[in-house]
Amino acid sequence: MPAILIIEDDAAFCQMLQKFLTKHAYEVTTSYTALDAKTKFKKTTFDLVLTDLRLPNYDGIQLISDIKEASPQTAVVVMTGYAEVGTAVTAMKKGAYDYISKPFRPDEMLMVIGSAIQAKERKEISQKGKTHQPAKISPTTSKVIKGTSEASKKLEEYINLVAPTNMSVLITGNSGTGKEVSARAIHDKSSRKDFNFVAVDCGAIPKELATSEFFGHIKGSFTGAIEDKIGNFEAANGGTLFLDEIGNLSYENQIQLLRALQERKIKKVGSNKEQEVDVRIITATNEDLTEAVEKGTFREDLFHRINEFSIEIPSLADRKEDLILFAEHFLQRANAHLDKQILGFSDEVLSVFQDYHWPGNLRELQNVIKRAVLLSRDKHVEVEVLPKEIIEPNERGIEETKEFSKEAFEKDQIIKALKRTNFNKSKAAKLLQVTRKTLYNKINHYNLDF
C-alpha cells in the first residue's frame, strides 16, 4: 500500500483529502505545518508527498528541497492556486514531479498521484537493474516532433550538425522546453545510439551521495552500501551521459566531475582501482552559467569543458506555429496512456491554446492535454475540461507594460470570449464558465454593444 504524506494547513481540506485517498487504498499521514511534516518525513519514508506551496511560516519551495534531501526517491506533487503556474514551474525545477491546480476534481488528483508513484517505481527498478545491465542495449526511441517554425528548424539543424561528432554539448532553455528530448535526439543520431543513454537529474542528488551516483561504490564502503553499485559513468560507458540541471552541483562535486571528464577515468567509492570510461557528455541548465562563473559558484574550467557546443531550446511562445502540432502529438500519447479515443480539439480549445502564453512550455501543454483527455466525455476536447489558468491566464505572466484593473481584465476576457465564439453568447458563457444570464448582465454592465 503506497504511503502518502499530505502537508496542508487547511485542516478541513486536509482531512477530506485523507479520507478520499484512504478509500482508494493509500496509507495517508497528514501534517498541518511544514515543521511537523519535516519531523515525519525524516522518520518515515513516504512514496509520495502531496504539499501545498502556501504554508504559514515556511517557504513551500524550500520544503521541496528539504524533502528531496531527506529522501531523494520520494515523489512530490504540489498543490497550487490557479494563477500560480510560474511558482509550480519553480517547484518542478527543485524536484517536484508534478503540480495540480486548486480546485481540482477527484479523478484528476488520482491520476496525478498514480502517475507520480508509477514514475517513482520505474526509476527504482531501473536503478536496481543497473548492477546487472550490460552497457550495450537496443537503440533508444525518442519521439522528436519536427516543427515548421524558424526556431524549430534552427534547433533541428543544430542537432543534426553536432550529433555525429563527439563534442560535449550544453543545452540551455527555460524549464519544460524539452531539453532532455533534444539530448536524446543527439544521442539517437550519433554513432553511440546502440549504447546506453543515461539521464541524471543533478538537482535531485544530495551532494553527499553525488560521488556514489556518478562513479559507483563497492559493498561496505560506507553505511548503507549493502551491495556493489554501478555509477552513472559506468552505466553510460560507450554511450551518452546526460546531466540535467548541472548548475545545481556543489563546488566539490564539480571538481570530481571535471577530473573524470579530463582523465576519462573513474574510481568507485571504497576502491583503489581506476577504470577507463568512454562517454559523451551532454549537459543542460535553465540557469545562466556564465553569470555563475562570474560569481564563482561554477568552475570556469568545467564550463569550458562541457560547452564545446551550445544549443538553446526555444520556448513554446517562440514557436507558436508548432503549437497545434505538439498538441496533437500529446493527444495521441494521452490516448495511449489513458486508453481513450479522443479524436481532437474543438475550435474554441485551439483558440484558447493560441491565446495562452504557456509559461511552463511543452511540459505544461502536455499536462493540460493529458488531464483534459482524462476528463473528456465527448470525442473532442472541449473548453469545459481545461483548467482555469488556461482560460483565464494570469496577466502577470504575459509581457505587458500596462496593469489591468479587475474590471478592465474582466471586460477584456468577455470580449475575447465573444470573438472566439463568433459572438455566440451561449458558447461564450460556457467558455467563461458562467451562466448565460451572468454574461448578459456583464455585457450590460460594461455597455458592450454586440
Tab-separated table of C-alpha atoms in Angstrom:
chain	number	residue	atom	x	y	z
A	1	MET	CA	0.000	0.000	0.000
A	2	PRO	CA	1.679	3.280	-1.130
A	3	ALA	CA	2.357	5.715	1.724
A	4	ILE	CA	1.422	9.366	1.219
A	5	LEU	CA	2.112	12.415	3.391
A	6	ILE	CA	-0.276	15.364	2.930
A	7	ILE	CA	1.021	18.784	4.001
A	8	GLU	CA	-1.849	21.276	4.129
A	9	ASP	CA	-2.613	23.983	6.687
A	10	ASP	CA	-6.361	23.920	5.932
A	11	ALA	CA	-7.337	21.181	8.401
A	12	ALA	CA	-10.784	20.513	6.956
A	13	PHE	CA	-9.487	20.220	3.392
A	14	CYS	CA	-6.564	18.081	4.571
A	15	GLN	CA	-8.876	15.647	6.383
A	16	MET	CA	-11.161	15.452	3.359
A	17	LEU	CA	-8.189	14.533	1.156
A	18	GLN	CA	-7.031	11.979	3.694
A	19	LYS	CA	-10.417	10.210	3.735
A	20	PHE	CA	-10.673	10.271	-0.046
A	21	LEU	CA	-7.191	8.812	-0.630
A	22	THR	CA	-7.606	6.235	2.151
A	23	LYS	CA	-10.729	4.943	0.370
A	24	HIS	CA	-8.574	4.449	-2.721
A	25	ALA	CA	-6.102	2.146	-0.947
A	26	TYR	CA	-3.443	4.679	0.062
A	27	GLU	CA	-1.855	4.836	3.518
A	28	VAL	CA	-2.179	8.524	4.383
A	29	THR	CA	-0.442	10.651	7.028
A	30	THR	CA	-1.233	14.340	7.487
A	31	SER	CA	0.653	17.422	8.649
A	32	TYR	CA	-0.741	20.919	9.099
A	33	THR	CA	2.648	22.655	9.320
A	34	ALA	CA	5.964	22.330	7.498
A	35	LEU	CA	7.892	21.778	10.735
A	36	ASP	CA	5.683	18.853	11.717
A	37	ALA	CA	6.000	17.449	8.200
A	38	LYS	CA	9.816	17.662	8.330
A	39	THR	CA	9.822	15.622	11.517
A	40	LYS	CA	7.633	12.967	9.906
A	41	PHE	CA	9.418	12.545	6.590
A	42	LYS	CA	12.783	12.346	8.373
A	43	LYS	CA	11.496	9.439	10.486
A	44	THR	CA	9.367	7.715	7.835
A	45	THR	CA	9.929	7.041	4.150
A	46	PHE	CA	6.912	8.040	2.057
A	47	ASP	CA	6.254	7.054	-1.537
A	48	LEU	CA	4.754	10.469	-2.222
A	49	VAL	CA	4.370	13.844	-0.538
A	50	LEU	CA	1.383	15.985	-1.513
A	51	THR	CA	2.015	19.533	-0.336
A	52	ASP	CA	0.509	22.973	-0.622
A	53	LEU	CA	3.005	25.612	-1.702
A	54	ARG	CA	1.440	28.275	0.514
A	55	LEU	CA	2.298	27.279	4.058
A	56	PRO	CA	2.397	29.505	7.163
A	57	ASN	CA	5.852	30.483	8.379
A	58	TYR	CA	7.704	28.376	5.798
A	59	ASP	CA	8.772	28.624	2.182
A	60	GLY	CA	6.990	25.919	0.174
A	61	ILE	CA	9.790	25.779	-2.402
A	62	GLN	CA	12.379	25.267	0.337
A	63	LEU	CA	10.241	22.453	1.750
A	64	ILE	CA	10.573	20.566	-1.539
A	65	SER	CA	14.364	20.797	-1.245
A	66	ASP	CA	14.100	19.539	2.348
A	67	ILE	CA	12.033	16.541	1.245
A	68	LYS	CA	14.421	15.652	-1.577
A	69	GLU	CA	17.427	15.959	0.720
A	70	ALA	CA	15.873	13.621	3.287
A	71	SER	CA	14.516	11.156	0.698
A	72	PRO	CA	15.593	11.684	-2.948
A	73	GLN	CA	13.355	8.839	-4.176
A	74	THR	CA	10.126	10.286	-2.732
A	75	ALA	CA	7.825	11.754	-5.366
A	76	VAL	CA	6.498	15.246	-4.654
A	77	VAL	CA	3.269	16.704	-6.052
A	78	VAL	CA	2.459	20.313	-5.224
A	79	MET	CA	-0.959	21.925	-4.926
A	80	THR	CA	-1.216	25.487	-6.234
A	81	GLY	CA	-3.743	28.229	-6.821
A	82	TYR	CA	-4.978	28.537	-10.388
A	83	ALA	CA	-2.824	31.637	-11.008
A	84	GLU	CA	0.427	30.154	-9.668
A	85	VAL	CA	1.731	28.252	-12.678
A	86	GLY	CA	5.038	30.127	-12.505
A	87	THR	CA	5.547	29.021	-8.907
A	88	ALA	CA	4.661	25.461	-9.850
A	89	VAL	CA	7.312	25.521	-12.573
A	90	THR	CA	9.866	26.661	-9.964
A	91	ALA	CA	8.767	23.788	-7.743
A	92	MET	CA	9.399	21.306	-10.546
A	93	LYS	CA	12.891	22.728	-11.010
A	94	LYS	CA	13.520	21.874	-7.353
A	95	GLY	CA	12.472	18.272	-7.867
A	96	ALA	CA	8.662	18.167	-7.717
A	97	TYR	CA	7.220	15.546	-10.067
A	98	ASP	CA	4.091	17.482	-10.995
A	99	TYR	CA	1.581	20.066	-9.799
A	100	ILE	CA	-2.182	20.222	-9.583
A	101	SER	CA	-4.209	23.420	-9.502
A	102	LYS	CA	-6.950	24.109	-6.974
A	103	PRO	CA	-9.814	23.498	-7.267
A	104	PHE	CA	-9.265	20.051	-8.738
A	105	ARG	CA	-11.515	17.100	-9.421
A	106	PRO	CA	-11.084	13.800	-7.529
A	107	ASP	CA	-10.301	11.763	-10.662
A	108	GLU	CA	-7.720	14.362	-11.675
A	109	MET	CA	-5.988	14.045	-8.297
A	110	LEU	CA	-5.944	10.243	-8.534
A	111	MET	CA	-4.402	10.391	-11.996
A	112	VAL	CA	-1.561	12.712	-10.944
A	113	ILE	CA	-0.789	10.700	-7.800
A	114	GLY	CA	-0.912	7.391	-9.664
A	115	SER	CA	1.380	8.697	-12.385
A	116	ALA	CA	3.885	10.058	-9.828
A	117	ILE	CA	4.072	6.777	-7.901
A	118	GLN	CA	4.431	4.747	-11.115
A	119	ALA	CA	7.288	7.011	-12.234
A	120	LYS	CA	8.981	6.544	-8.849
A	121	GLU	CA	8.656	2.750	-9.091
A	122	ARG	CA	10.006	2.681	-12.662
A	123	LYS	CA	13.015	4.752	-11.569
A	124	GLU	CA	13.737	2.414	-8.646
A	125	ILE	CA	13.528	-0.673	-10.883
A	126	SER	CA	15.822	0.993	-13.421
A	127	GLN	CA	18.406	1.852	-10.782
A	128	LYS	CA	18.357	-1.663	-9.292
A	129	GLY	CA	18.814	-3.106	-12.753
A	130	LYS	CA	21.951	-1.092	-13.418
A	131	THR	CA	24.067	-3.562	-11.453
A	132	HIS	CA	23.314	-6.374	-13.924
A	133	GLN	CA	22.588	-4.388	-17.086
A	134	PRO	CA	25.146	-4.677	-19.893
A	135	ALA	CA	26.377	-1.452	-21.431
A	136	LYS	CA	25.101	-2.300	-24.878
A	137	ILE	CA	21.349	-2.099	-25.330
A	138	SER	CA	18.840	-1.673	-28.107
A	139	PRO	CA	18.513	1.790	-29.603
A	140	THR	CA	16.566	4.353	-27.621
A	141	THR	CA	13.278	5.552	-29.040
A	142	SER	CA	12.727	9.244	-28.517
A	143	LYS	CA	9.937	10.871	-30.451
A	144	VAL	CA	11.099	14.219	-31.775
A	145	ILE	CA	8.452	16.423	-33.349
A	146	LYS	CA	9.769	18.313	-36.346
A	147	GLY	CA	8.248	21.780	-36.173
A	148	THR	CA	7.723	24.133	-39.083
A	149	SER	CA	8.641	27.357	-37.271
A	150	GLU	CA	12.002	29.011	-37.904
A	151	ALA	CA	13.019	28.382	-34.284
A	152	SER	CA	12.269	24.648	-34.600
A	153	LYS	CA	14.094	24.379	-37.925
A	154	LYS	CA	17.170	26.031	-36.433
A	155	LEU	CA	17.052	23.630	-33.471
A	156	GLU	CA	16.843	20.606	-35.780
A	157	GLU	CA	19.732	21.961	-37.863
A	158	TYR	CA	21.963	22.279	-34.791
A	159	ILE	CA	21.061	18.780	-33.562
A	160	ASN	CA	21.862	17.236	-36.950
A	161	LEU	CA	25.118	19.198	-37.109
A	162	VAL	CA	26.532	18.211	-33.714
A	163	ALA	CA	25.092	14.693	-33.339
A	164	PRO	CA	27.711	12.822	-35.467
A	165	THR	CA	30.583	14.390	-33.506
A	166	ASN	CA	31.865	13.577	-30.019
A	167	MET	CA	31.665	17.196	-28.870
A	168	SER	CA	30.299	17.956	-25.420
A	169	VAL	CA	27.007	19.824	-25.741
A	170	LEU	CA	25.476	22.336	-23.331
A	171	ILE	CA	21.716	22.665	-23.777
A	172	THR	CA	20.067	25.762	-22.351
A	173	GLY	CA	16.462	26.881	-22.214
A	174	ASN	CA	13.556	27.527	-19.882
A	175	SER	CA	12.038	24.760	-17.785
A	176	GLY	CA	9.702	22.489	-19.723
A	177	THR	CA	11.071	23.266	-23.193
A	178	GLY	CA	12.236	19.694	-23.819
A	179	LYS	CA	15.971	19.747	-23.122
A	180	GLU	CA	16.161	16.004	-22.413
A	181	VAL	CA	14.227	15.239	-25.610
A	182	SER	CA	16.844	17.190	-27.579
A	183	ALA	CA	19.652	15.417	-25.753
A	184	ARG	CA	18.112	12.049	-26.652
A	185	ALA	CA	17.785	13.180	-30.261
A	186	ILE	CA	21.504	13.967	-30.370
A	187	HIS	CA	22.261	10.532	-28.927
A	188	ASP	CA	19.916	8.740	-31.352
A	189	LYS	CA	21.549	10.429	-34.353
A	190	SER	CA	25.093	9.628	-33.181
A	191	SER	CA	27.360	6.595	-33.578
A	192	ARG	CA	26.659	5.851	-29.892
A	193	LYS	CA	22.957	5.185	-30.469
A	194	ASP	CA	23.290	1.430	-29.775
A	195	PHE	CA	24.653	2.075	-26.289
A	196	ASN	CA	23.109	3.495	-23.121
A	197	PHE	CA	21.653	6.975	-22.808
A	198	VAL	CA	21.789	7.699	-19.067
A	199	ALA	CA	19.916	10.760	-17.777
A	200	VAL	CA	20.806	12.207	-14.376
A	201	ASP	CA	18.942	14.997	-12.558
A	202	CYS	CA	21.773	16.772	-10.741
A	203	GLY	CA	19.276	18.876	-8.793
A	204	ALA	CA	17.809	15.787	-7.128
A	205	ILE	CA	21.111	14.310	-5.887
A	206	PRO	CA	22.255	15.280	-2.362
A	207	LYS	CA	25.884	16.384	-2.537
A	208	GLU	CA	26.882	13.645	-0.077
A	209	LEU	CA	25.648	10.965	-2.486
A	210	ALA	CA	26.797	12.521	-5.762
A	211	THR	CA	30.170	10.710	-5.820
A	212	SER	CA	28.473	7.333	-5.421
A	213	GLU	CA	25.819	8.213	-8.021
A	214	PHE	CA	28.400	9.296	-10.591
A	215	PHE	CA	31.134	6.717	-10.008
A	216	GLY	CA	29.504	3.894	-8.029
A	217	HIS	CA	30.662	2.228	-4.825
A	218	ILE	CA	31.696	-1.173	-3.526
A	219	LYS	CA	29.881	-3.110	-0.826
A	220	GLY	CA	30.722	-1.949	2.696
A	221	SER	CA	32.435	1.282	1.618
A	222	PHE	CA	30.065	3.311	3.798
A	223	THR	CA	26.991	2.874	5.966
A	224	GLY	CA	24.131	1.726	3.757
A	225	ALA	CA	26.365	0.326	0.989
A	226	ILE	CA	24.890	-3.175	1.218
A	227	GLU	CA	25.913	-4.180	-2.320
A	228	ASP	CA	28.138	-3.057	-5.166
A	229	LYS	CA	26.683	-0.200	-7.185
A	230	ILE	CA	27.417	0.794	-10.775
A	231	GLY	CA	27.659	4.569	-11.170
A	232	ASN	CA	26.239	6.674	-13.972
A	233	PHE	CA	29.566	6.951	-15.814
A	234	GLU	CA	29.998	3.185	-15.957
A	235	ALA	CA	26.339	2.643	-16.920
A	236	ALA	CA	26.780	5.086	-19.827
A	237	ASN	CA	30.089	3.589	-20.984
A	238	GLY	CA	30.130	3.642	-24.784
A	239	GLY	CA	27.059	5.843	-24.852
A	240	THR	CA	25.873	9.228	-23.626
A	241	LEU	CA	25.637	10.692	-20.124
A	242	PHE	CA	23.065	13.472	-19.848
A	243	LEU	CA	23.489	15.715	-16.793
A	244	ASP	CA	20.377	17.807	-16.309
A	245	GLU	CA	20.451	20.956	-14.127
A	246	ILE	CA	24.241	20.742	-13.864
A	247	GLY	CA	24.337	24.182	-12.249
A	248	ASN	CA	22.976	22.620	-9.047
A	249	LEU	CA	26.117	20.567	-8.392
A	250	SER	CA	28.158	21.584	-5.369
A	251	TYR	CA	31.649	23.013	-5.950
A	252	GLU	CA	33.244	19.817	-4.604
A	253	ASN	CA	31.181	17.660	-6.968
A	254	GLN	CA	32.149	19.938	-9.853
A	255	ILE	CA	35.818	19.231	-9.143
A	256	GLN	CA	35.181	15.465	-9.153
A	257	LEU	CA	33.221	15.714	-12.391
A	258	LEU	CA	35.926	17.802	-14.069
A	259	ARG	CA	38.613	15.277	-13.151
A	260	ALA	CA	36.554	12.422	-14.619
A	261	LEU	CA	35.957	14.356	-17.838
A	262	GLN	CA	39.623	15.280	-18.221
A	263	GLU	CA	41.096	11.862	-17.476
A	264	ARG	CA	38.189	9.707	-18.715
A	265	LYS	CA	38.845	7.523	-15.686
A	266	ILE	CA	36.721	6.896	-12.602
A	267	LYS	CA	37.260	5.316	-9.212
A	268	LYS	CA	34.400	3.800	-7.221
A	269	VAL	CA	33.883	4.887	-3.621
A	270	GLY	CA	35.855	2.489	-1.425
A	271	SER	CA	38.056	1.227	-4.271
A	272	ASN	CA	41.667	1.974	-5.191
A	273	LYS	CA	41.249	0.742	-8.742
A	274	GLU	CA	40.708	3.162	-11.622
A	275	GLN	CA	38.762	2.176	-14.718
A	276	GLU	CA	38.572	3.892	-18.080
A	277	VAL	CA	35.235	5.070	-19.421
A	278	ASP	CA	34.193	6.266	-22.860
A	279	VAL	CA	31.206	8.562	-22.533
A	280	ARG	CA	29.863	11.559	-24.380
A	281	ILE	CA	28.690	14.317	-22.072
A	282	ILE	CA	25.557	16.354	-22.741
A	283	THR	CA	24.514	18.816	-20.054
A	284	ALA	CA	21.504	21.059	-19.572
A	285	THR	CA	20.565	24.034	-17.450
A	286	ASN	CA	17.959	26.755	-17.248
A	287	GLU	CA	20.419	28.994	-15.413
A	288	ASP	CA	22.975	31.429	-16.824
A	289	LEU	CA	26.211	29.534	-16.216
A	290	THR	CA	28.349	32.445	-17.426
A	291	GLU	CA	26.880	34.504	-14.604
A	292	ALA	CA	27.505	31.624	-12.177
A	293	VAL	CA	31.149	31.523	-13.344
A	294	GLU	CA	31.478	35.263	-12.683
A	295	LYS	CA	30.005	34.796	-9.196
A	296	GLY	CA	32.396	31.954	-8.507
A	297	THR	CA	29.679	29.338	-7.908
A	298	PHE	CA	30.508	27.364	-11.064
A	299	ARG	CA	34.012	26.423	-12.143
A	300	GLU	CA	35.173	28.156	-15.327
A	301	ASP	CA	37.300	25.211	-16.442
A	302	LEU	CA	34.314	22.847	-16.115
A	303	PHE	CA	32.127	25.309	-18.008
A	304	HIS	CA	34.520	25.308	-20.979
A	305	ARG	CA	34.823	21.523	-20.816
A	306	ILE	CA	31.054	20.948	-21.148
A	307	ASN	CA	30.424	23.856	-23.528
A	308	GLU	CA	32.195	22.757	-26.708
A	309	PHE	CA	28.901	23.348	-28.497
A	310	SER	CA	25.787	25.030	-27.118
A	311	ILE	CA	22.151	24.782	-28.148
A	312	GLU	CA	19.361	26.984	-26.796
A	313	ILE	CA	15.932	25.339	-26.841
A	314	PRO	CA	13.270	27.884	-27.856
A	315	SER	CA	10.273	28.412	-25.606
A	316	LEU	CA	6.827	27.417	-26.816
A	317	ALA	CA	5.969	31.111	-27.122
A	318	ASP	CA	8.777	31.427	-29.699
A	319	ARG	CA	7.342	28.656	-31.866
A	320	LYS	CA	3.611	29.184	-31.672
A	321	GLU	CA	3.334	27.959	-35.280
A	322	ASP	CA	4.124	24.467	-33.964
A	323	LEU	CA	1.683	24.545	-31.042
A	324	ILE	CA	-1.088	22.539	-32.736
A	325	LEU	CA	1.474	20.005	-33.948
A	326	PHE	CA	2.704	19.485	-30.385
A	327	ALA	CA	-0.863	19.394	-29.053
A	328	GLU	CA	-1.860	16.612	-31.467
A	329	HIS	CA	1.251	14.643	-30.523
A	330	PHE	CA	0.469	14.916	-26.806
A	331	LEU	CA	-3.161	13.983	-27.526
A	332	GLN	CA	-2.031	10.712	-29.118
A	333	ARG	CA	0.226	9.958	-26.168
A	334	ALA	CA	-2.547	10.735	-23.667
A	335	ASN	CA	-4.979	8.488	-25.558
A	336	ALA	CA	-2.489	5.630	-25.456
A	337	HIS	CA	-1.649	6.133	-21.776
A	338	LEU	CA	-5.244	6.525	-20.601
A	339	ASP	CA	-6.771	4.025	-23.056
A	340	LYS	CA	-9.083	6.630	-24.558
A	341	GLN	CA	-10.011	7.624	-28.108
A	342	ILE	CA	-10.362	11.394	-28.138
A	343	LEU	CA	-10.281	12.499	-31.788
A	344	GLY	CA	-9.152	16.092	-31.454
A	345	PHE	CA	-9.795	19.581	-30.089
A	346	SER	CA	-12.747	21.889	-30.570
A	347	ASP	CA	-12.125	25.188	-32.370
A	348	GLU	CA	-12.668	27.030	-29.064
A	349	VAL	CA	-9.959	24.980	-27.354
A	350	LEU	CA	-7.498	25.600	-30.185
A	351	SER	CA	-8.229	29.313	-29.932
A	352	VAL	CA	-7.612	29.250	-26.163
A	353	PHE	CA	-4.332	27.395	-26.726
A	354	GLN	CA	-3.159	30.010	-29.215
A	355	ASP	CA	-4.013	32.912	-26.893
A	356	TYR	CA	-2.359	31.426	-23.797
A	357	HIS	CA	1.291	32.308	-23.057
A	358	TRP	CA	2.422	28.839	-21.791
A	359	PRO	CA	4.931	29.771	-19.060
A	360	GLY	CA	5.511	26.049	-18.394
A	361	ASN	CA	6.252	25.414	-22.085
A	362	LEU	CA	5.847	21.911	-23.553
A	363	ARG	CA	5.607	20.241	-20.151
A	364	GLU	CA	2.640	22.439	-19.237
A	365	LEU	CA	0.980	21.769	-22.615
A	366	GLN	CA	1.440	18.037	-22.163
A	367	ASN	CA	-0.013	18.106	-18.634
A	368	VAL	CA	-3.002	20.199	-19.685
A	369	ILE	CA	-3.815	17.864	-22.578
A	370	LYS	CA	-3.381	14.700	-20.526
A	371	ARG	CA	-5.779	15.966	-17.873
A	372	ALA	CA	-8.216	17.217	-20.487
A	373	VAL	CA	-8.253	13.795	-22.166
A	374	LEU	CA	-8.942	12.123	-18.819
A	375	LEU	CA	-11.863	14.446	-18.102
A	376	SER	CA	-13.339	14.461	-21.616
A	377	ARG	CA	-16.631	12.647	-22.144
A	378	ASP	CA	-17.073	13.512	-25.821
A	379	LYS	CA	-14.988	12.708	-28.880
A	380	HIS	CA	-13.297	16.113	-28.790
A	381	VAL	CA	-11.620	18.095	-26.025
A	382	GLU	CA	-13.943	20.956	-25.083
A	383	VAL	CA	-13.261	24.148	-23.133
A	384	GLU	CA	-15.097	22.880	-20.034
A	385	VAL	CA	-12.290	20.411	-19.213
A	386	LEU	CA	-9.471	22.962	-19.393
A	387	PRO	CA	-8.066	24.370	-16.127
A	388	LYS	CA	-8.904	27.924	-15.173
A	389	GLU	CA	-5.350	29.203	-15.573
A	390	ILE	CA	-5.573	28.412	-19.283
A	391	ILE	CA	-8.959	30.046	-19.885
A	392	GLU	CA	-8.263	32.978	-17.563
A	393	PRO	CA	-4.463	33.348	-17.749
A	394	ASN	CA	-2.587	35.306	-15.142
A	395	GLU	CA	-1.796	38.543	-16.914
A	396	ARG	CA	1.405	38.908	-14.889
A	397	GLY	CA	2.836	36.046	-16.907
A	398	ILE	CA	2.368	37.950	-20.167
A	399	GLU	CA	4.929	40.558	-21.079
A	400	GLU	CA	2.903	43.735	-20.905
A	401	THR	CA	3.688	47.147	-19.551
A	402	LYS	CA	0.187	48.178	-18.548
A	403	GLU	CA	-1.586	46.913	-15.459
A	404	PHE	CA	-5.200	45.823	-15.701
A	405	SER	CA	-7.764	46.672	-13.083
A	406	LYS	CA	-10.128	43.854	-12.123
A	407	GLU	CA	-12.965	45.353	-14.180
A	408	ALA	CA	-10.764	46.053	-17.194
A	409	PHE	CA	-9.457	42.497	-17.087
A	410	GLU	CA	-12.967	41.027	-16.833
A	411	LYS	CA	-14.185	43.169	-19.713
A	412	ASP	CA	-11.211	42.130	-21.817
A	413	GLN	CA	-11.920	38.429	-21.136
A	414	ILE	CA	-15.575	38.822	-22.150
A	415	ILE	CA	-14.629	40.484	-25.434
A	416	LYS	CA	-12.077	37.762	-26.187
A	417	ALA	CA	-14.596	35.017	-25.435
A	418	LEU	CA	-17.228	36.607	-27.665
A	419	LYS	CA	-14.752	36.957	-30.521
A	420	ARG	CA	-13.580	33.359	-30.154
A	421	THR	CA	-17.156	32.079	-30.384
A	422	ASN	CA	-18.124	34.379	-33.248
A	423	PHE	CA	-20.275	36.316	-30.750
A	424	ASN	CA	-22.358	33.289	-29.788
A	425	LYS	CA	-23.316	34.254	-26.235
A	426	SER	CA	-24.195	30.720	-25.111
A	427	LYS	CA	-20.808	29.402	-26.195
A	428	ALA	CA	-19.054	32.459	-24.759
A	429	ALA	CA	-20.733	31.884	-21.392
A	430	LYS	CA	-19.573	28.264	-21.477
A	431	LEU	CA	-16.044	29.401	-22.339
A	432	LEU	CA	-16.029	31.827	-19.400
A	433	GLN	CA	-17.623	29.194	-17.138
A	434	VAL	CA	-20.525	31.463	-16.162
A	435	THR	CA	-24.259	31.245	-16.773
A	436	ARG	CA	-25.802	32.860	-19.843
A	437	LYS	CA	-27.723	35.233	-17.575
A	438	THR	CA	-24.496	36.332	-15.833
A	439	LEU	CA	-22.873	37.010	-19.183
A	440	TYR	CA	-25.798	39.184	-20.308
A	441	ASN	CA	-25.588	41.139	-17.037
A	442	LYS	CA	-21.849	41.673	-17.562
A	443	ILE	CA	-22.395	42.798	-21.156
A	444	ASN	CA	-24.948	45.349	-19.966
A	445	HIS	CA	-22.701	46.434	-17.095
A	446	TYR	CA	-19.788	47.188	-19.417
A	447	ASN	CA	-22.035	48.680	-22.147
A	448	LEU	CA	-20.768	46.178	-24.699
A	449	ASP	CA	-22.997	46.652	-27.724
A	450	PHE	CA	-22.784	43.433	-29.754
